[in-house]
Short mmCIF file of C-alpha atoms and ligand atoms in Angstrom, two decimals:
data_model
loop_
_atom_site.label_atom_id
_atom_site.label_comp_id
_atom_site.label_asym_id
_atom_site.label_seq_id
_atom_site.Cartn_x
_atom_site.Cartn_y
_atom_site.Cartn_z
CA UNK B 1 66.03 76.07 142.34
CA UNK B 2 63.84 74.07 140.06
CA UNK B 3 62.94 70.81 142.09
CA UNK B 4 63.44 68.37 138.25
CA UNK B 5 67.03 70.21 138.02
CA UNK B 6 70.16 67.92 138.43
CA UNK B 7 73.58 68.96 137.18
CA UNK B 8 74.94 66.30 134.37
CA UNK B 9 77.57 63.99 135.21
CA UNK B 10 79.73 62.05 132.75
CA UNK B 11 78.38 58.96 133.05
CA UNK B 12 74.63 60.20 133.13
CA UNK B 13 74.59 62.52 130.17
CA UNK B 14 74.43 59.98 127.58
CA UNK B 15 71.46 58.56 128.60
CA UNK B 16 69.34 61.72 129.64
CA UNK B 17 69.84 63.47 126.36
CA UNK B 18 69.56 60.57 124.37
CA UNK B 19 65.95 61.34 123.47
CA UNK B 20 66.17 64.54 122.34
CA UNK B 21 66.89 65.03 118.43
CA UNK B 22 67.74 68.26 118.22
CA UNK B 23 70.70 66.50 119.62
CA UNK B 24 70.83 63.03 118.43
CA UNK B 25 69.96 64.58 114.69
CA UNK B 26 73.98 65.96 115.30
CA UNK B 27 75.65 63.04 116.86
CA UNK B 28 73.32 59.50 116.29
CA UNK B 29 71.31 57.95 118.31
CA UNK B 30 74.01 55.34 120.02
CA UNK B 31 73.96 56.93 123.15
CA UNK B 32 75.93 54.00 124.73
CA UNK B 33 78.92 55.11 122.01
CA UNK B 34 79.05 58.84 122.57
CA UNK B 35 82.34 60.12 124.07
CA UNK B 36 81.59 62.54 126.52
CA UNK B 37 84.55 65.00 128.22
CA UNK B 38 83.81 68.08 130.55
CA UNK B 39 85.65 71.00 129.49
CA UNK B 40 84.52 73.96 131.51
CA UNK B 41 87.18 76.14 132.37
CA UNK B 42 85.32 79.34 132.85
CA UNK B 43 83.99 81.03 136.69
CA UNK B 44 80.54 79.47 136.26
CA UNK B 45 79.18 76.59 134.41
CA UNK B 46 79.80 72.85 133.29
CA UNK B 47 80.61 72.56 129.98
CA UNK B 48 80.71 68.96 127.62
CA UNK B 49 81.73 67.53 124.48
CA UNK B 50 79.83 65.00 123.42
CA UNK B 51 81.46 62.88 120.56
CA UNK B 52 78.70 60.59 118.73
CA UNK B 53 79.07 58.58 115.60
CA UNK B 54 77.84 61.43 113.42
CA UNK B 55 80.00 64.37 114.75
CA UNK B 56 80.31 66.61 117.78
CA UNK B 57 77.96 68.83 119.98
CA UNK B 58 78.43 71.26 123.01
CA UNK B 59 76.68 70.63 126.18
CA UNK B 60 76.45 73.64 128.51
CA UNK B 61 74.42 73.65 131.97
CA UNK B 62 74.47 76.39 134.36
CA UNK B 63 75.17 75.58 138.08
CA UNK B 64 73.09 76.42 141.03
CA UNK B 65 76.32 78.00 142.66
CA UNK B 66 79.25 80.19 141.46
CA UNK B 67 81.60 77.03 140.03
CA UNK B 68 84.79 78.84 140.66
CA UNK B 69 83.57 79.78 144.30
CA UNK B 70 81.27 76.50 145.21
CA UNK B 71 77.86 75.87 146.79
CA UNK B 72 78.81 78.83 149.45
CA UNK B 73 77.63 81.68 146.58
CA UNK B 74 74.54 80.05 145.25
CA UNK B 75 73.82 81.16 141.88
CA UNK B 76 70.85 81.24 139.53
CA UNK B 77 69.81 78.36 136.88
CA UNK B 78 68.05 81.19 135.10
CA UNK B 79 71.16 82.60 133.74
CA UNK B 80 71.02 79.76 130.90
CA UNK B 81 67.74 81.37 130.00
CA UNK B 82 68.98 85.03 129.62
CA UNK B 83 72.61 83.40 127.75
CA UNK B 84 69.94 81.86 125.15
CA UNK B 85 67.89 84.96 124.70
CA UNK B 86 71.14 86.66 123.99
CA UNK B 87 72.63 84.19 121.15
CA UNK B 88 69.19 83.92 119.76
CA UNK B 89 69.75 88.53 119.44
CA UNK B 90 73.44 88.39 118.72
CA UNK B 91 72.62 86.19 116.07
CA UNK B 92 69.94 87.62 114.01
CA UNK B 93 71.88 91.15 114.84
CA UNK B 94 75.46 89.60 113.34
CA UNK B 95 74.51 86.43 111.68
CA UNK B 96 77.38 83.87 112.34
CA UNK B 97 78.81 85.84 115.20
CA UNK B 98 77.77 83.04 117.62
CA UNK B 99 78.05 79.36 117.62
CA UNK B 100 74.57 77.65 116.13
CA UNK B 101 72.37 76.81 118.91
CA UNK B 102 70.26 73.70 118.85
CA UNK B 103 68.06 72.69 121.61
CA UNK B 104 67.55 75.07 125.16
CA UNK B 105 66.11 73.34 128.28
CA UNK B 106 64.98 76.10 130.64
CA UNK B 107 64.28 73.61 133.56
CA UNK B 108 68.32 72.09 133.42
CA UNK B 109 70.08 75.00 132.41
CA UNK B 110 70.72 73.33 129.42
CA UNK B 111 71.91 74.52 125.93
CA UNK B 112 73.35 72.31 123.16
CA UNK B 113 75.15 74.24 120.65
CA UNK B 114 77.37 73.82 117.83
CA UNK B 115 81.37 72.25 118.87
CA UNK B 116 84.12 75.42 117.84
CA UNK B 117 86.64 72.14 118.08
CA UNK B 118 88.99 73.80 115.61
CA UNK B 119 88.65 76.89 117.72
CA UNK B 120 90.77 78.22 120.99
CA UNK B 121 90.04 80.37 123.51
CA UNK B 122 91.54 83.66 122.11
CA UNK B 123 92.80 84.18 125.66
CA UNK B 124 95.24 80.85 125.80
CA UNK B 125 96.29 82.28 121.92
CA UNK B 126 97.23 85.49 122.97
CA UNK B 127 99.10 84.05 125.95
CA UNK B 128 101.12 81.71 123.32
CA UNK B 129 101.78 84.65 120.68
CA UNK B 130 99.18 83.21 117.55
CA UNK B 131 97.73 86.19 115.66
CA UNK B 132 94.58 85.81 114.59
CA UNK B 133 93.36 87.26 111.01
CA UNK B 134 90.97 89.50 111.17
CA UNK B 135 90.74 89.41 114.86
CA UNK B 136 89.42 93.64 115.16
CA UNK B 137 87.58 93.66 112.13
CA UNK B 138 85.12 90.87 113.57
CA UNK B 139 84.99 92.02 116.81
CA UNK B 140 85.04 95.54 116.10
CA UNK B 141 81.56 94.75 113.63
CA UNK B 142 79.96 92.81 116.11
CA UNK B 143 80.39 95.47 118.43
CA UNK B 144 79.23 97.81 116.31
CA UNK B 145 76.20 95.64 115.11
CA UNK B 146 75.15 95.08 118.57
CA UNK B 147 75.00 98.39 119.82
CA UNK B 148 73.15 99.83 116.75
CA UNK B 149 70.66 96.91 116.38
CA UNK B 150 69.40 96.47 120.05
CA UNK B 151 69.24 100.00 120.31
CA UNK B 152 66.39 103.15 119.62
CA UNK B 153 68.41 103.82 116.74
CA UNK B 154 67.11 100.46 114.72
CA UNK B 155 64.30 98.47 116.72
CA UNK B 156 61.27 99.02 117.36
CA UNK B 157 60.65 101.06 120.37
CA UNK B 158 58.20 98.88 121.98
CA UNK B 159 59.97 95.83 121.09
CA UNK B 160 63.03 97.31 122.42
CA UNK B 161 61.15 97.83 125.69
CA UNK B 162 59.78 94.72 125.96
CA UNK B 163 63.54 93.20 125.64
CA UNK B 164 64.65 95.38 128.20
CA UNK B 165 62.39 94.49 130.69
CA UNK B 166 63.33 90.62 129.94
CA UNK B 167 66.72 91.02 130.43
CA UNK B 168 66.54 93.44 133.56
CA UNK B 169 65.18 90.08 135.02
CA UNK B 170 69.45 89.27 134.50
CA UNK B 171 69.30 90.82 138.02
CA UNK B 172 71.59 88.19 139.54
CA UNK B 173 74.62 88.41 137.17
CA UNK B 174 74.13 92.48 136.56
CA UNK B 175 75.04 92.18 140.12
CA UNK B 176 77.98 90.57 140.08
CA UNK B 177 79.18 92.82 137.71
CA UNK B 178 77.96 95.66 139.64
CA UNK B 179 79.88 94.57 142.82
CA UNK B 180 83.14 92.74 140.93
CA UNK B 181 83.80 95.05 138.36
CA UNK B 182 82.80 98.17 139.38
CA UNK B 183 83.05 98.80 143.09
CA UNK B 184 85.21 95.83 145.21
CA UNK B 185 88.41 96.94 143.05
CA UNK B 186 88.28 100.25 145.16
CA UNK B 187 87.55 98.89 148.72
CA UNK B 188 89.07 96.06 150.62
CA UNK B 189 85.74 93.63 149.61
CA UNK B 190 85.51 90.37 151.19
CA UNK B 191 86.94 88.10 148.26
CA UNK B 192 89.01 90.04 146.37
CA UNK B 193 92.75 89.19 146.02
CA UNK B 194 95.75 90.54 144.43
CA UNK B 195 99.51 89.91 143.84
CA UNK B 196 101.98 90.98 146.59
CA UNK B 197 104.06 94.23 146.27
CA UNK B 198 100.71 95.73 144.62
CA UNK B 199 100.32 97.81 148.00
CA UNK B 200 101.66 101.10 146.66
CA UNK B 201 99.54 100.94 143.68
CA UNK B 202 96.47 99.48 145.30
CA UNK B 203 96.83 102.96 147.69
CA UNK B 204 97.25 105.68 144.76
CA UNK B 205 94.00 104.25 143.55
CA UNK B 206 91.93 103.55 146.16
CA UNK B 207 92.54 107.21 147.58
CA UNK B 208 91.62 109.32 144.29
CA UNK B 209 88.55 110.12 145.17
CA UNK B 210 88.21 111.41 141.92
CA UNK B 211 88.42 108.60 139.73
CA UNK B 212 85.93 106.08 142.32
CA UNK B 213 83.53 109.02 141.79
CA UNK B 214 84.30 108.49 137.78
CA UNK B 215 84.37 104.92 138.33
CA UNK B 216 80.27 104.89 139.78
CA UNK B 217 79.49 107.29 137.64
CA UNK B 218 80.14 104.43 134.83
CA UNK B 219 77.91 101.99 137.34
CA UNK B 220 75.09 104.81 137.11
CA UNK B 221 74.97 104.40 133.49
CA UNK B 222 75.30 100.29 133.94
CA UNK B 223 72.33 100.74 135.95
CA UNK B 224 70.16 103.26 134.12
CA UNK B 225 71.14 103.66 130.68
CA UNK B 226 69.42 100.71 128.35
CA UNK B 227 70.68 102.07 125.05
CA UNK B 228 71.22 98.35 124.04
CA UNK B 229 71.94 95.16 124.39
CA UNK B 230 75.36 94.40 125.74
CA UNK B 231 77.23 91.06 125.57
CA UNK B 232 78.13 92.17 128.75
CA UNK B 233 81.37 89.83 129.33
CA UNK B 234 83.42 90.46 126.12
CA UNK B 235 86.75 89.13 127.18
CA UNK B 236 88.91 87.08 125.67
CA UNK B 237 87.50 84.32 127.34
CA UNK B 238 84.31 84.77 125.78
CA UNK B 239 86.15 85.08 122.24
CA UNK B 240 87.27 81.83 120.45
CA UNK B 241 89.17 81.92 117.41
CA UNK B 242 91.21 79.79 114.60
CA UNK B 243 94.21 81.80 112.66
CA UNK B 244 91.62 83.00 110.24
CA UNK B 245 87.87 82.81 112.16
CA UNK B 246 86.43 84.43 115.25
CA UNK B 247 83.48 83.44 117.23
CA UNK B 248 81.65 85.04 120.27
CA UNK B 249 80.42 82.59 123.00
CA UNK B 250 79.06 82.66 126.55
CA UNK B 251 76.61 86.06 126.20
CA UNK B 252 75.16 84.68 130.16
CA UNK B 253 75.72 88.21 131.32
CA UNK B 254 73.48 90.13 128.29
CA UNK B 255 72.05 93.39 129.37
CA UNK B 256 70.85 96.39 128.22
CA UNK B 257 73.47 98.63 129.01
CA UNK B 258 75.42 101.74 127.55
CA UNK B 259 76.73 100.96 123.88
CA UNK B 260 80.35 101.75 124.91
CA UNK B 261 80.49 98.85 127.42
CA UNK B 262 81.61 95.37 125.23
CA UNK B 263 83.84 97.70 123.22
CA UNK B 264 85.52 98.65 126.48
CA UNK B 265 85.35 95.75 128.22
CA UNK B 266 87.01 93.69 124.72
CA UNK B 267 89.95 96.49 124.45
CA UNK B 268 90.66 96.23 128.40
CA UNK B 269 91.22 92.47 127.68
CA UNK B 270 93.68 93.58 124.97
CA UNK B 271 95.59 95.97 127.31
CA UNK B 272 96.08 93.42 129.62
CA UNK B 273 97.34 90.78 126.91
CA UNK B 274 99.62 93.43 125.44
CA UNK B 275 101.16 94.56 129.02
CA UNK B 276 101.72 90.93 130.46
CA UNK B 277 103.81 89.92 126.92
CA UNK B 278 107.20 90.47 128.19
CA UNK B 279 106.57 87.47 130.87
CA UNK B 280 105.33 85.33 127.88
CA UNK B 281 107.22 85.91 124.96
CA UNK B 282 111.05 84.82 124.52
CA UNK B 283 113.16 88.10 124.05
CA UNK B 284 112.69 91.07 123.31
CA UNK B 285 112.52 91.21 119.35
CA UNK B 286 108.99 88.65 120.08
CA UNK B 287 107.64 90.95 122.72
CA UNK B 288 108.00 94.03 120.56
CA UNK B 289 107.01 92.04 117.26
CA UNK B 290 103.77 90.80 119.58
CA UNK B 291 103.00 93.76 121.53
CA UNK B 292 102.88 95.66 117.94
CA UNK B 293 100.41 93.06 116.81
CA UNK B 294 97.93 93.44 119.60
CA UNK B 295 97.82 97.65 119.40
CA UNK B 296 97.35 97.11 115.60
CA UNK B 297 94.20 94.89 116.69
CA UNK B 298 92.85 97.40 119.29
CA UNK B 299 93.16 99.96 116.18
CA UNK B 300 91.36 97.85 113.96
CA UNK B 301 88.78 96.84 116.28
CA UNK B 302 87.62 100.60 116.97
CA UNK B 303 88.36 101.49 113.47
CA UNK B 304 85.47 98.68 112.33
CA UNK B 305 83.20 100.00 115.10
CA UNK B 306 83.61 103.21 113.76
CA UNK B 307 82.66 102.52 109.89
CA UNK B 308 80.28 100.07 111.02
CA UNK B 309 78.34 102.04 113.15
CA UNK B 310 77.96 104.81 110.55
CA UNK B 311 77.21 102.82 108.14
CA UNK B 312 74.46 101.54 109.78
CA UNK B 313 73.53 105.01 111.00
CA UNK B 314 73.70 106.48 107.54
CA UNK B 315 71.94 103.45 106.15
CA UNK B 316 69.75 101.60 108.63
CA UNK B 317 68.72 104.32 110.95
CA UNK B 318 64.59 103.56 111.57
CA UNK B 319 64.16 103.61 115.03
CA UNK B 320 62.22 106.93 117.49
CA UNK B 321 66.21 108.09 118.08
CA UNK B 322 67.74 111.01 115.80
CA UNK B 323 64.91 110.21 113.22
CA UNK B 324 65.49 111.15 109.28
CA UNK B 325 63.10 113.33 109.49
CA UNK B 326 64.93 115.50 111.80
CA UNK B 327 67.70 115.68 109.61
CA UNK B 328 68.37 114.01 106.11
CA UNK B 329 64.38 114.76 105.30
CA UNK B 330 65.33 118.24 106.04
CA UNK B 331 68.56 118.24 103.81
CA UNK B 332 70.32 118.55 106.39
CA UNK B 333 73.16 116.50 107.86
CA UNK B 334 73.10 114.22 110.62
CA UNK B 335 76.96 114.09 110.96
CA UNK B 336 77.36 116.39 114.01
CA UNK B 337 74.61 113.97 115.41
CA UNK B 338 76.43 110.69 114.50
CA UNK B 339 79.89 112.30 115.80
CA UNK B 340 77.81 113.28 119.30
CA UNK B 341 76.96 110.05 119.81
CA UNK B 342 80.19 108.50 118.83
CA UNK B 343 81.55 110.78 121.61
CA UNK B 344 79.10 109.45 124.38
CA UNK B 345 79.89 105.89 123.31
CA UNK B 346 83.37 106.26 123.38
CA UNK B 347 83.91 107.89 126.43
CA UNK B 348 82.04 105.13 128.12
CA UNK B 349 84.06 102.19 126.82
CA UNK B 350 87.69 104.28 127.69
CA UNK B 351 85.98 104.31 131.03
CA UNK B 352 84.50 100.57 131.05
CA UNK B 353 87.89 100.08 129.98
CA UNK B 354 89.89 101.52 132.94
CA UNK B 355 87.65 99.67 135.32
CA UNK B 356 87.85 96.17 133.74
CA UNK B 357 91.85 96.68 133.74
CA UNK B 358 91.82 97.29 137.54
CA UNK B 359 89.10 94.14 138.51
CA UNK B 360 90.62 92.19 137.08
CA UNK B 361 94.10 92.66 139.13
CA UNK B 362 91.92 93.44 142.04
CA UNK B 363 88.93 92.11 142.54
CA UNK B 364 87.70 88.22 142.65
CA UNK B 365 87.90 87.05 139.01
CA UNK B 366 91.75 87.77 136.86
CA UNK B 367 92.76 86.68 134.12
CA UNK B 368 95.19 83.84 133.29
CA UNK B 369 97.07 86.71 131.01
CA UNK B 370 98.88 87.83 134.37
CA UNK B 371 97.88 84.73 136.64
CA UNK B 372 100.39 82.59 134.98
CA UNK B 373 103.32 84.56 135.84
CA UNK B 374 104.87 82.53 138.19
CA UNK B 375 107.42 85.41 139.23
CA UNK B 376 105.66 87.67 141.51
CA UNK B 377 107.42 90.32 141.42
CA UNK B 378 107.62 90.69 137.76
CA UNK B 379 103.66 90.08 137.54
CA UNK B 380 103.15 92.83 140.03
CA UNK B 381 105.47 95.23 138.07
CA UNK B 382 103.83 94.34 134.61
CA UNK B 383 100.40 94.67 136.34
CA UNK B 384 101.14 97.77 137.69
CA UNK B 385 101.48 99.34 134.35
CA UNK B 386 98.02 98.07 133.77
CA UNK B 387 96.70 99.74 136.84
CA UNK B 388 97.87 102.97 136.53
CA UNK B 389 97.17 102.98 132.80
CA UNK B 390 93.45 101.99 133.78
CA UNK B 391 93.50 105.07 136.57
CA UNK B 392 94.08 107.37 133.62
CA UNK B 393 91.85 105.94 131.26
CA UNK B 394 89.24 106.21 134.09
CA UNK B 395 90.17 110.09 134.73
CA UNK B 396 90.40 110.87 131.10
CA UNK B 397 87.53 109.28 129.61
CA UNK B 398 86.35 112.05 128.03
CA UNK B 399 89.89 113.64 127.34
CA UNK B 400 91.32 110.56 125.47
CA UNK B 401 90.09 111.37 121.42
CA UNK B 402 90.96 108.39 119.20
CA UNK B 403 92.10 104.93 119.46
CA UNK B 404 95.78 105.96 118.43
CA UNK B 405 95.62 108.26 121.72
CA UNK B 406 94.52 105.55 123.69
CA UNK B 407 97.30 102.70 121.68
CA UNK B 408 100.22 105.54 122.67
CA UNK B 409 99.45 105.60 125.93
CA UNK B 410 100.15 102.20 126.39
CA UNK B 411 103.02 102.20 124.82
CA UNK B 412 104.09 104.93 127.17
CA UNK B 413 102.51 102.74 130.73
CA UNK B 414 104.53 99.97 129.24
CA UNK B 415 107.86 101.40 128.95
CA UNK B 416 107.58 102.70 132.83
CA UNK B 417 109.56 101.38 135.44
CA UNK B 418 106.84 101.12 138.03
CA UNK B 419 107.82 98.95 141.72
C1 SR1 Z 1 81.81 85.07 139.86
S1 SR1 Z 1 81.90 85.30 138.18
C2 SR1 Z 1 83.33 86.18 137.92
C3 SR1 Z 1 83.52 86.65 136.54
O1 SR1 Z 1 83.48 85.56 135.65
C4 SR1 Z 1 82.72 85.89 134.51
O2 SR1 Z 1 83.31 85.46 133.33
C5 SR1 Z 1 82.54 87.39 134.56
O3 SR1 Z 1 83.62 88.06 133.97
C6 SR1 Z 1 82.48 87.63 136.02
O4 SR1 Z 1 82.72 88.96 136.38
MG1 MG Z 2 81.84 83.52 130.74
#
């Protein structure tokens, strides 16, 4: 760890930013008056608002240590460093997309960015029933924009390399993605957890041999495919919305990583939404009216990946990867092209998808989607639906054509009587 690095407290904050501008510029320069609250609810880092006389800004400083876990799992400072890199890209590649970002301090962590105050965590929103406008259109574009503009398709190749080999320095948090999401789910690893009565389940997928081998066939590609840069945590954690606008935050685990993987990882976060309503909403006329709601956005997310994509294929294509001159220059088409690689992509995030829905019933980190069910046995028969469902998404990845394929199937996991 950095010897100058010290983790802000709420009394000292005030004082040790009060002489940068970048953040005084936002809030005044009465340091003695600001406000400050710590609001950090995530696995990792201390997060503050800081309320000055002129408005509001967002402190965020990484941890040496896991924050969920404690000083026992000692984490790197450095991650603050790769999460900047990746708002600076997800910026320029979707302008708006991210919250503004106004000073970085590599030393501390440290990144002061722009206050979403009128904004929730889409998680806590989809746990409450509020719909969000335009929820898969946003997400589905940024997707879309990601993967085509940190990929061969659109940068430069040597660029492109040279941003690969920064963020494969992201060693530390590729691994914990590596070892949380894609392999302690299917082994009993040291800190995982899960709700009682999940034995059964647990056993039919920890003994198909068929779908682990699927399931690290996935991590092979995590590991050695660098088509572009990846959010590379795109839950709906790291997703904060009003009724009408949608933000991405908290990129700290960017990589360069198969294209399928935030789409994936995003609809997983979905699934899980949509199959722990009936603990959440009222009756049954709400569940249905809510459930509904959240297929339509998985639909509308993949359908704006979709059009997005090829329109930026069709439109933008300049990189060394399925060059015009191959095709268009030719007269010929590049459709069969476009739909190959549509095929790749989307197998990957059905798969990424699959595994996301079983880590997070089985590994260290869940989500408060089935945490807060307070009856165990219903949240183990609600998340057993999400298990299985992810065990065929895993063994079908390639099977499963379209998003409505993938929305009916859930419809039919939910309706089973599983435990
Ligand atoms: C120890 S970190 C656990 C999880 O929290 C983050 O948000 C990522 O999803 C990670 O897998
Ligand atoms: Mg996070």
């Amino acid at each position: 760890m950095n010897k100058n690095y010290s983790a802000l407290t709420l009394e000292e904050l005030p004082k040790r930013l009060s002489q940068i501008s970048a953040i005084t510029d936002r809030i005044g320069t009465n340091f003695s008056e600001w406000k400050v609250t710590e609001v950090g609810d995530g696995n990792l880092n201390l997060v503050f608002i800081v309320v000055g006389s002129k408005g509001k800004i967002v402190i965020k400083q990484a941890l040496p240590y896991v924050r969920v876990v404690g000083d026992s799992w000692p984490l790197t400072l450095e991650r603050a460093y790769f999460e900047y890199n990746a708002l600076v890209r997800q910026e320029e590649r979707d302008p708006g997309i991210v919250p503004s970002v106004f000073h970085f301090d590599r030393e501390q962590g440290l990144i002061a960015m722009e206050c979403l105050d009128s904004h929730k965590i889409l998680r806590g929103k989809l746990i409450a029933g509020e719909k969000v406008k335009n929820l898969g259109d946003v997400i589905g574009k940024h997707c879309a924009r990601l993967a085509f503009k940190g990929s061969d398709l659109f940068m430069d190749t040597k660029d492109k390399k040279h941003d690969v080999s920064l963020f494969q320095k992201n060693l530390e948090l590729m691994s914990i993605t590596e070892n949380l999401v894609f392999t302690d789910p299917y082994f009993e690893a040291k800190m995982n957890n899960n709700t009682k009565g999940l034995d059964p389940i647990i056993k039919i997928i920890r003994d198909d041999v068929t779908m682990k081998t699927r399931a690290q066939l996935m991590l092979l590609k995590f590991t050695s495919n660098t088509e572009t840069m990846c959010h590379g945590d795109l839950h709906s954690g790291s997703i904060m919305c009003t009724e009408t606008d949608t933000k991405v935050i908290d990129p700290e685990f960017a990589f360069y990583g198969p294209m399928g993987f935030d789409l994936g990882m995003n609809i997983a976060n979905y699934l899980m939404a949509f199959f722990s309503q009936p603990a959440h909403r009222k009756n049954l006329t709400e569940i249905n009216s809510f459930q509904k709601w959240i297929l339509k956005v998985i639909e509308e997310t993949i359908q704006a990946f979709n059009d997005e994509f090829s329109n930026l294929w069709y439109n933008n294509r300049k990189g060394i990867l399925f060059p015009k001159c191959l095709f268009e220059d030719q007269e010929q088409s590049s459709q069969f092209a476009l739909n190959s690689v549509f095929k790749n992509i989307w197998s990957d995030a059905v798969s990424v998808c699959g595994i996301e829905m079983h880590r997070r019933c089985l590994s260290l980190a869940h989500n408060a989607d089935f945490e807060k069910i307070e009856d165990l046995s219903y949240r183990a028969k609600l998340e057993a639906r999400n298990l299985l469902m992810g065990r065929e998404l895993i063994l079908n990845s390639d099977k499963i054509k379209d998003a409505s394929e993938l929305t009916s199937l859930a419809i039919k996991f939910n309706e089973r009587n599983i435990l």
